PDB file of C-alpha atoms in Angstrom:
ATOM      1  CA  MET A   1     114.798 115.400 100.488  1.00  0.00           C
ATOM      2  CA  LYS A   2     112.336 117.925 102.132  1.00  0.00           C
ATOM      3  CA  PRO A   3     109.025 117.111 100.802  1.00  0.00           C
ATOM      4  CA  SER A   4     107.744 120.274  98.681  1.00  0.00           C
ATOM      5  CA  THR A   5     103.925 119.865  97.925  1.00  0.00           C
ATOM      6  CA  GLY A   6     100.907 119.079  99.741  1.00  0.00           C
ATOM      7  CA  ARG A   7     101.313 115.107  98.281  1.00  0.00           C
ATOM      8  CA  GLN A   8     104.905 114.826  98.975  1.00  0.00           C
ATOM      9  CA  LYS A   9     104.401 115.664 102.973  1.00  0.00           C
ATOM     10  CA  ALA A  10     101.115 113.851 103.009  1.00  0.00           C
ATOM     11  CA  LEU A  11     102.478 110.345 101.462  1.00  0.00           C
ATOM     12  CA  ALA A  12     106.084 111.878 104.098  1.00  0.00           C
ATOM     13  CA  LYS A  13     103.488 111.324 107.163  1.00  0.00           C
ATOM     14  CA  ALA A  14     102.130 108.412 105.905  1.00  0.00           C
ATOM     15  CA  LEU A  15     106.034 106.845 105.157  1.00  0.00           C
ATOM     16  CA  THR A  16     106.334 107.629 108.987  1.00  0.00           C
ATOM     17  CA  ALA A  17     103.656 106.059 109.834  1.00  0.00           C
ATOM     18  CA  LEU A  18     103.620 102.968 108.357  1.00  0.00           C
ATOM     19  CA  ILE A  19     106.931 101.847 108.684  1.00  0.00           C
ATOM     20  CA  PRO A  20     108.897 104.261 110.818  1.00  0.00           C
ATOM     21  CA  LEU A  21     112.137 102.548 111.329  1.00  0.00           C
ATOM     22  CA  ALA A  22     112.833 101.913 107.523  1.00  0.00           C
ATOM     23  CA  PRO A  23     116.546 102.619 106.398  1.00  0.00           C
ATOM     24  CA  PHE A  24     116.768 105.646 104.722  1.00  0.00           C
ATOM     25  CA  SER A  25     117.608 104.285 101.704  1.00  0.00           C
ATOM     26  CA  ASP A  26     114.625 101.533 101.679  1.00  0.00           C
ATOM     27  CA  ALA A  27     111.511 104.691 102.590  1.00  0.00           C
ATOM     28  CA  GLU A  28     112.982 106.976  99.961  1.00  0.00           C
ATOM     29  CA  ALA A  29     112.411 104.474  97.037  1.00  0.00           C
ATOM     30  CA  ILE A  30     109.537 103.763  98.078  1.00  0.00           C
ATOM     31  CA  ARG A  31     107.980 107.100  98.556  1.00  0.00           C
ATOM     32  CA  GLU A  32     109.133 107.326  95.360  1.00  0.00           C
ATOM     33  CA  ALA A  33     107.191 103.975  93.904  1.00  0.00           C
ATOM     34  CA  ALA A  34     104.252 106.090  96.683  1.00  0.00           C
ATOM     35  CA  GLY A  35     104.687 109.582  94.139  1.00  0.00           C
ATOM     36  CA  GLN A  36     104.097 107.922  91.074  1.00  0.00           C
ATOM     37  CA  ARG A  37     101.084 109.042  88.580  1.00  0.00           C
ATOM     38  CA  LYS A  38      99.553 105.455  88.805  1.00  0.00           C
ATOM     39  CA  LEU A  39      98.984 105.689  92.235  1.00  0.00           C
ATOM     40  CA  ARG A  40      97.952 110.287  92.296  1.00  0.00           C
ATOM     41  CA  GLU A  41      94.737 108.705  92.858  1.00  0.00           C
ATOM     42  CA  LEU A  42      94.790 107.225  95.723  1.00  0.00           C
ATOM     43  CA  PRO A  43      94.928 107.905  99.027  1.00  0.00           C
ATOM     44  CA  PRO A  44      98.093 108.320 101.248  1.00  0.00           C
ATOM     45  CA  SER A  45      98.208 105.741 103.314  1.00  0.00           C
ATOM     46  CA  ILE A  46      97.062 102.959 100.567  1.00  0.00           C
ATOM     47  CA  ALA A  47      99.669 104.718  98.260  1.00  0.00           C
ATOM     48  CA  VAL A  48     102.368 104.049 100.240  1.00  0.00           C
ATOM     49  CA  TRP A  49     101.047 100.759 101.832  1.00  0.00           C
ATOM     50  CA  ILE A  50     101.106  99.307  98.372  1.00  0.00           C
ATOM     51  CA  ALA A  51     104.628 101.029  97.318  1.00  0.00           C
ATOM     52  CA  THR A  52     106.237  99.270 100.760  1.00  0.00           C
ATOM     53  CA  VAL A  53     104.630  95.769  99.509  1.00  0.00           C
ATOM     54  CA  ALA A  54     106.160  95.839  96.146  1.00  0.00           C
ATOM     55  CA  HIS A  55     109.269  97.153  97.882  1.00  0.00           C
ATOM     56  CA  VAL A  56     109.739  94.689  99.918  1.00  0.00           C
ATOM     57  CA  ARG A  57     108.900  91.928  98.413  1.00  0.00           C
ATOM     58  CA  HIS A  58     110.962  92.681  95.216  1.00  0.00           C
ATOM     59  CA  GLU A  59     113.633  93.973  97.133  1.00  0.00           C
ATOM     60  CA  HIS A  60     113.514  91.783 100.843  1.00  0.00           C
ATOM     61  CA  SER A  61     112.738  88.460  99.522  1.00  0.00           C
ATOM     62  CA  ASP A  62     113.058  85.560  97.188  1.00  0.00           C
ATOM     63  CA  TYR A  63     109.664  86.600  94.881  1.00  0.00           C
ATOM     64  CA  ASP A  64     111.740  87.037  91.798  1.00  0.00           C
ATOM     65  CA  ALA A  65     113.826  84.206  92.235  1.00  0.00           C
ATOM     66  CA  LEU A  66     110.898  82.087  92.850  1.00  0.00           C
ATOM     67  CA  LEU A  67     109.469  83.318  89.237  1.00  0.00           C
ATOM     68  CA  ASP A  68     112.669  82.713  87.535  1.00  0.00           C
ATOM     69  CA  GLU A  69     111.871  78.709  89.174  1.00  0.00           C
ATOM     70  CA  GLY A  70     108.607  78.711  87.621  1.00  0.00           C
ATOM     71  CA  TYR A  71     106.125  79.771  90.492  1.00  0.00           C
ATOM     72  CA  ASP A  72     103.288  81.789  89.718  1.00  0.00           C
ATOM     73  CA  ARG A  73     102.898  85.144  90.823  1.00  0.00           C
ATOM     74  CA  ASP A  74     100.124  84.142  93.526  1.00  0.00           C
ATOM     75  CA  SER A  75     102.543  80.778  95.224  1.00  0.00           C
ATOM     76  CA  ALA A  76     105.583  83.335  95.172  1.00  0.00           C
ATOM     77  CA  ARG A  77     104.000  85.677  96.984  1.00  0.00           C
ATOM     78  CA  HIS A  78     101.755  83.260  99.432  1.00  0.00           C
ATOM     79  CA  PHE A  79     105.755  81.510 100.076  1.00  0.00           C
ATOM     80  CA  VAL A  80     107.869  85.491 100.281  1.00  0.00           C
ATOM     81  CA  ILE A  81     104.796  86.333 102.889  1.00  0.00           C
ATOM     82  CA  ASP A  82     107.441  85.464 106.444  1.00  0.00           C
ATOM     83  CA  GLN A  83     110.017  86.796 104.666  1.00  0.00           C
ATOM     84  CA  MET A  84     107.810  90.227 104.312  1.00  0.00           C
ATOM     85  CA  ASN A  85     106.698  90.257 107.470  1.00  0.00           C
ATOM     86  CA  ALA A  86     109.782  89.535 108.975  1.00  0.00           C
ATOM     87  CA  VAL A  87     111.412  92.964 107.211  1.00  0.00           C
ATOM     88  CA  LEU A  88     108.005  94.895 108.335  1.00  0.00           C
ATOM     89  CA  THR A  89     108.415  93.586 111.657  1.00  0.00           C
ATOM     90  CA  THR A  90     111.631  94.715 112.153  1.00  0.00           C
ATOM     91  CA  TRP A  91     110.747  98.396 110.512  1.00  0.00           C
ATOM     92  CA  ARG A  92     108.388  98.683 112.874  1.00  0.00           C
ATOM     93  CA  ALA A  93     105.418  98.580 111.028  1.00  0.00           C
ATOM     94  CA  THR A  94     101.875  98.929 111.938  1.00  0.00           C
ATOM     95  CA  ARG A  95     100.574  96.299 109.113  1.00  0.00           C
ATOM     96  CA  LEU A  96     101.564  93.138 107.993  1.00  0.00           C
ATOM     97  CA  VAL A  97     101.207  91.547 104.693  1.00  0.00           C
ATOM     98  CA  GLU A  98      98.019  89.135 105.003  1.00  0.00           C
ATOM     99  CA  GLY A  99      97.931  86.211 103.225  1.00  0.00           C
ATOM    100  CA  ASP A 100      94.748  86.953 101.184  1.00  0.00           C
ATOM    101  CA  GLU A 101      95.791  90.246 100.179  1.00  0.00           C
ATOM    102  CA  ASP A 102      96.024  90.604  96.952  1.00  0.00           C
ATOM    103  CA  GLU A 103      98.153  93.880  96.795  1.00  0.00           C
ATOM    104  CA  GLY A 104      99.306  95.425  93.248  1.00  0.00           C
ATOM    105  CA  GLU A 105     102.264  96.036  91.904  1.00  0.00           C
TER     106      GLU A 105
END
């Protein structure tokens, strides 16, 4: 998909800068999430980061399974940080999740 608006181009550039080796299917899902109305007021780099964290948390970690087991959100987030950072490292991310971050969904 070729970006057509200035916002879409900025999101694509921020995505490439943040996670240059992400698989296409993951990158497209993150790009779509970053373009949602609720993130539109944020700078592209922040919107992409929030979308990336949420995507990796839900699609590439045990986060949802931990919630299903009864863990609260903060505990589940704590236990999946290493899994998330492993994925981000594989994608050559320029930023990793830190334990004290409270990224929105």
